[in-house]
XYZ file of C-alpha atoms in Angstrom:
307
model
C 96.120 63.166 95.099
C 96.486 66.655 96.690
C 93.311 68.592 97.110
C 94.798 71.599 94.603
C 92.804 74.558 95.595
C 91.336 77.956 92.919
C 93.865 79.987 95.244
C 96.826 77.172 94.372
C 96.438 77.915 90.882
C 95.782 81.980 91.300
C 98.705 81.955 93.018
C 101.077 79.887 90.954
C 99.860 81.978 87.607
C 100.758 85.188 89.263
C 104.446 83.624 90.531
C 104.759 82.678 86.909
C 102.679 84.207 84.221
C 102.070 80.611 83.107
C 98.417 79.522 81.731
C 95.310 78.015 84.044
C 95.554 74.505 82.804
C 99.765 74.473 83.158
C 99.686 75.490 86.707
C 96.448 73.094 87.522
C 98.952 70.292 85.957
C 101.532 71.251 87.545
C 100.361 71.382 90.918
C 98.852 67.932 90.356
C 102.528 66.602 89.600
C 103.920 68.080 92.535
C 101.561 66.883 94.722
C 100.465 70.799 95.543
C 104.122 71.714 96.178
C 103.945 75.433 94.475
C 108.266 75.604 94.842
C 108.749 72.421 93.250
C 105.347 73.444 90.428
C 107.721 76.523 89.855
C 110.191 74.723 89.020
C 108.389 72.032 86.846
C 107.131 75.319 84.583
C 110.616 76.694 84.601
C 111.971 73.021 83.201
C 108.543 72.978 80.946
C 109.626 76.343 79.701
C 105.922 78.122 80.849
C 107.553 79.822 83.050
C 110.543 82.080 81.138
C 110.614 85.082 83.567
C 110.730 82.984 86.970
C 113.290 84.801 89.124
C 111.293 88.048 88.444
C 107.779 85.743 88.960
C 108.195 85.761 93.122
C 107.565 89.865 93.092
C 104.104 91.688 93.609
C 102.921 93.117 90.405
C 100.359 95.671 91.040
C 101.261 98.271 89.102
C 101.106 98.961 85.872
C 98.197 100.009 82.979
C 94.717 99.667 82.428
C 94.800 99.432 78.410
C 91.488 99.730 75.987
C 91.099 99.472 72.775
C 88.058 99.639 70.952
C 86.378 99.522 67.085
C 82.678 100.570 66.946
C 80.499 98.086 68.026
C 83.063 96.461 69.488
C 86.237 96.974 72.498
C 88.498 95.237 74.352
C 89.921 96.224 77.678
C 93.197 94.512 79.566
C 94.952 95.431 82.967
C 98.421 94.369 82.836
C 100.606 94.669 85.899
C 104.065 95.496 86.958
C 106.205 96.243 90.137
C 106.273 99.963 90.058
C 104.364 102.413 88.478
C 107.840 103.731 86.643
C 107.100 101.180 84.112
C 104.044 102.610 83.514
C 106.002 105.615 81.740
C 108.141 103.067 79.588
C 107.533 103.704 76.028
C 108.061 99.766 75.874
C 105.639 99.037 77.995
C 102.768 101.072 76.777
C 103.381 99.690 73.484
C 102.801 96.350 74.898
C 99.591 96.511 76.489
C 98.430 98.439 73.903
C 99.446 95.684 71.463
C 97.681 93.308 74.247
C 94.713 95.080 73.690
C 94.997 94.976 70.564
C 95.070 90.656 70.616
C 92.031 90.590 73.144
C 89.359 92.810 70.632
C 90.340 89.702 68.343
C 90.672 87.066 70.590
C 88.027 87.650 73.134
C 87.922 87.704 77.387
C 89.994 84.276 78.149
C 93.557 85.121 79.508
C 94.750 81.960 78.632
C 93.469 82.437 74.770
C 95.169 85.921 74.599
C 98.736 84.760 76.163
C 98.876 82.121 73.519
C 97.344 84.114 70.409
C 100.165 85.551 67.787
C 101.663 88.996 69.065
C 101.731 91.286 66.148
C 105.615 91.531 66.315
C 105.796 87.802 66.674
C 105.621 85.018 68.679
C 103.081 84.739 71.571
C 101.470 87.454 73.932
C 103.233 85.416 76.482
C 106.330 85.466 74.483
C 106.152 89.487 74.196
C 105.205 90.009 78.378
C 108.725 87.440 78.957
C 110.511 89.213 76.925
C 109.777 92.894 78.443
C 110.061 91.345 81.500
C 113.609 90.349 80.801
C 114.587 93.713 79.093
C 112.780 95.918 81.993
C 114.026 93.991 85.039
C 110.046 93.842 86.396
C 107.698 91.094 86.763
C 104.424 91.437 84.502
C 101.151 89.617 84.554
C 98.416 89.814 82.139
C 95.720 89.888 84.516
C 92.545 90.048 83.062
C 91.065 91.284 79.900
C 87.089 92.112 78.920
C 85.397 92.422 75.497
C 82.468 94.217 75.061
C 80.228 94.216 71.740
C 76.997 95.069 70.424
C 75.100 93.942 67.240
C 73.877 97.518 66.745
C 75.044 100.540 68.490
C 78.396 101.410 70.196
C 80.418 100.163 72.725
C 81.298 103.818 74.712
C 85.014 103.729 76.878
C 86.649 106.094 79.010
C 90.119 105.928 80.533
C 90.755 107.950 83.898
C 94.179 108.877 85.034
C 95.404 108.465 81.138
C 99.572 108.498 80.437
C 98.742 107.967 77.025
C 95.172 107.778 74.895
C 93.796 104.569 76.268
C 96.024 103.472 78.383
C 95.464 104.651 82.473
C 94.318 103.813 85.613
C 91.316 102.924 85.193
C 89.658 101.728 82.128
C 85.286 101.542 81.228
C 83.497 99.846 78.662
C 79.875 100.580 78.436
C 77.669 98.735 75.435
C 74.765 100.402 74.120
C 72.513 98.749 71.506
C 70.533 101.297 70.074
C 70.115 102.026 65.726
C 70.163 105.405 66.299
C 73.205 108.183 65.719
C 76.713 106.472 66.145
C 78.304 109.966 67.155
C 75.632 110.884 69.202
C 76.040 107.213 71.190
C 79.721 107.150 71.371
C 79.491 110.397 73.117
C 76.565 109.198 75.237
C 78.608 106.215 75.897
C 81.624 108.397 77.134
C 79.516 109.905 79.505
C 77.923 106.971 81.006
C 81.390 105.566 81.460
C 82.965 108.042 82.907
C 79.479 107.860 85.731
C 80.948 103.864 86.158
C 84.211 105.357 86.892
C 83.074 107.303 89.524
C 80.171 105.658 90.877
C 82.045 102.271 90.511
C 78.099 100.089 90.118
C 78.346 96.556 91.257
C 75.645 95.226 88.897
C 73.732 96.438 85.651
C 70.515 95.999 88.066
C 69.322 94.227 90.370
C 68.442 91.238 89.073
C 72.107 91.152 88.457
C 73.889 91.931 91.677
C 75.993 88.184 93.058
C 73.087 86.725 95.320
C 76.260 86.359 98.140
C 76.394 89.951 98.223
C 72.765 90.497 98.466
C 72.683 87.452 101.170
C 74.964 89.950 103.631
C 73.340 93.079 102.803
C 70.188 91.281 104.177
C 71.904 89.545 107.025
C 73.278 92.847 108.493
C 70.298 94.464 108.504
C 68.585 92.219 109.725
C 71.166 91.976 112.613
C 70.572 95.903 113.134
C 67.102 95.393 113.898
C 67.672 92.236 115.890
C 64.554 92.238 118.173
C 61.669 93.835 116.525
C 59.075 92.008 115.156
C 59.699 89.441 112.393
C 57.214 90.743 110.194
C 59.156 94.203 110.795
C 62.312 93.460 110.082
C 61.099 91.896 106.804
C 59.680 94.783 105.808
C 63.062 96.868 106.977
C 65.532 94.550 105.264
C 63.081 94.661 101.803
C 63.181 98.540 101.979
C 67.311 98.161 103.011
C 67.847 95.848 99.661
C 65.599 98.300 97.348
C 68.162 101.199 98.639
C 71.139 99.713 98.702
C 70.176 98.515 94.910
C 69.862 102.244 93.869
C 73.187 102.902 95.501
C 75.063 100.034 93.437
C 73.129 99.136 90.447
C 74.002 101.515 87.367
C 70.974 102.146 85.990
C 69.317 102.743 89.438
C 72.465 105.364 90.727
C 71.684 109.014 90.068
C 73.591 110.352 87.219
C 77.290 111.833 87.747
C 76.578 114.475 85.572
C 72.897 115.709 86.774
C 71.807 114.379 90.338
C 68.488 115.210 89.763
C 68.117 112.036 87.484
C 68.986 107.978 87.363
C 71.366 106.527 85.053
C 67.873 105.030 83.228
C 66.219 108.264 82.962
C 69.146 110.028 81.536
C 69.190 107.458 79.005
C 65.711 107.653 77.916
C 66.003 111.410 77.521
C 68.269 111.072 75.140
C 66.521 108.980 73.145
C 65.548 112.182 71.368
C 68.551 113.231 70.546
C 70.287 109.867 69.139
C 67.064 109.008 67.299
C 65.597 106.031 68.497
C 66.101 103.438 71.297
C 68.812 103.036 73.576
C 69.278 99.831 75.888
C 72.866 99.607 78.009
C 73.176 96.154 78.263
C 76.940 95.503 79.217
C 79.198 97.617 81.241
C 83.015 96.501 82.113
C 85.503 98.553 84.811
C 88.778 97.662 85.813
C 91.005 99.557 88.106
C 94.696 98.751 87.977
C 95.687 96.863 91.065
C 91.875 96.365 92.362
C 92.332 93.048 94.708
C 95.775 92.921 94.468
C 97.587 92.505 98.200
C 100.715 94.901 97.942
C 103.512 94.291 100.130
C 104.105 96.711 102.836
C 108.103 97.424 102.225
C 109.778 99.270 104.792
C 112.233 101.326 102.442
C 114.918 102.489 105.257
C 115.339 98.872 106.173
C 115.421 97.829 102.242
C 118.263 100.196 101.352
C 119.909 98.933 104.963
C 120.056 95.588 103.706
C 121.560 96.362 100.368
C 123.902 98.337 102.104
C 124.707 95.737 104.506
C 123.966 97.450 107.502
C 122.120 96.245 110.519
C 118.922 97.993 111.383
């Protein structure tokens, strides 16, 4: 059997917008051939928009939806960022959304829930895609909630209310004033926007990354004393945390405090406690490897001229 790789199966669901599981199988069946498992979806019917399914999607919008205690948000991608500004479009993902607050994080679970006009999510995305000539992906999709307290959101770079660019959730569990918190949690999101935190904390930044931060300053001070370059790398990781973990990052909107303290001072003001306990950002494209085109040379070829 063919060793079928994570990256097999990333790449086959963004060539065909088909689920996890369908690509994994088909892969297996083709003994890791990604043409031929192209093919097998497009016979298996998974895969309904596969001549637009070889194309880059990278584009696109950030969508968020949210109710409360509760939000959802999705990044769905296109070819170009014209689509972006199709009424059609923005309808979708904000329908999309819409299935995710219900259906919860799992990309698989939202392409196959009911889309409110019928059919499928994955139904709706392969029909745009025939009707607007572009490839689309759902790419990923986030749901924040909180059992008391509000789930805050921003959008930045917005076409339309909640759909942009990039797209925050922040939860905050707190009893106190719902108005007061949603604002708060506006606020704080709009900090994650900008200051783009890699973990809550420290406690939960991916041990990998903290593993290199440690290994290159430790190769900095290559050299010194061992006990001294312990103590340097210690003091590197403490900084570094307060550069990338939210509630250690001074505050967007007054330097002169952390994210943490800023929260605690407005404990007065909500009414009682606040803990932020989730946070989600997406940024359309983030990860995404965009093909270079050389345009001149594109219109050439169409043109049938030699460049």
């Amino acid at each position: 059997m063919a060793n079928i790789t994570a990256q097999m199966v990333k790449e086959l669901r963004e060539m065909t917008g088909a689920g996890m599981m369908d690509c994994k199988s088909a892969l297996n069946e083709t003994a890791g051939d990604i043409e031929a498992a192209v093919d097998l979806l497009r016979k298996k019917g998974l895969s309904k928009a596969a001549k637009k399914a070889g194309r880059v999607a990278a584009e696109g919008l950030v969508g968020i939806v949210t109710a409360g205690a509760k939000a959802a948000v999705v990044e769905v991608n296109s070819e170009t960022d014209f689509v972006a500004r199709n009424d059609q479009f923005q309808g979708l993902v904000k329908s999309i959304a819409e299935v995710a607050l219900k259906t919860g994080n799992d990309v698989d679970a939202i392409l196959a829930a009911p889309f409110p006009a019928g059919g499928t999510v994955a139904d709706a995305i392969a029909s745009a895609v025939a009707t607007i000539g572009e490839n689309m992906t759902l790419r990923r999709a986030s749901v924040l909630s909180v059992s008391d307290g509000v789930v805050g959101s921003y959008i930045h770079n917005a076409v339309e209310p909640g759909l942009g660019k990039i797209g925050v959730l922040v939860a905050l569990e707190s009893t106190g004033s719902k108005d007061e918190l949603a604002a708060l949690g506006r606020m704080i999101a709009m900090h994650v926007a900008a200051a783009n935190p890699l973990a809550l904390d420290a406690e939960g930044l991916d041990p990998a990354v903290v593993a290199r931060e440690k290994a290159i300053l430790a190769e900095k001070n290559a050299g010194k004393p061992e006990n001294v370059i312990a103590k340097i790398v210690e003091s590197g990781i403490k900084t570094y945390a307060k550069e990338v973990c939210l509630l250690e990052q001074l505050y967007i909107h007054d330097g002169g405090k952390t994210v943490a303290q800023a929260l605690k001072e407005m404990e007065s003001k909500v009414g009682a406690p606040i803990k932020l306990t989730a946070f989600t950002r997406f940024a359309l494209g983030e990860g995404i490897e965009k093909a270079e085109n050389d345009f001149a040379a594109e219109v050439a070829a169409q043109a049938g001229v030699k460049t």
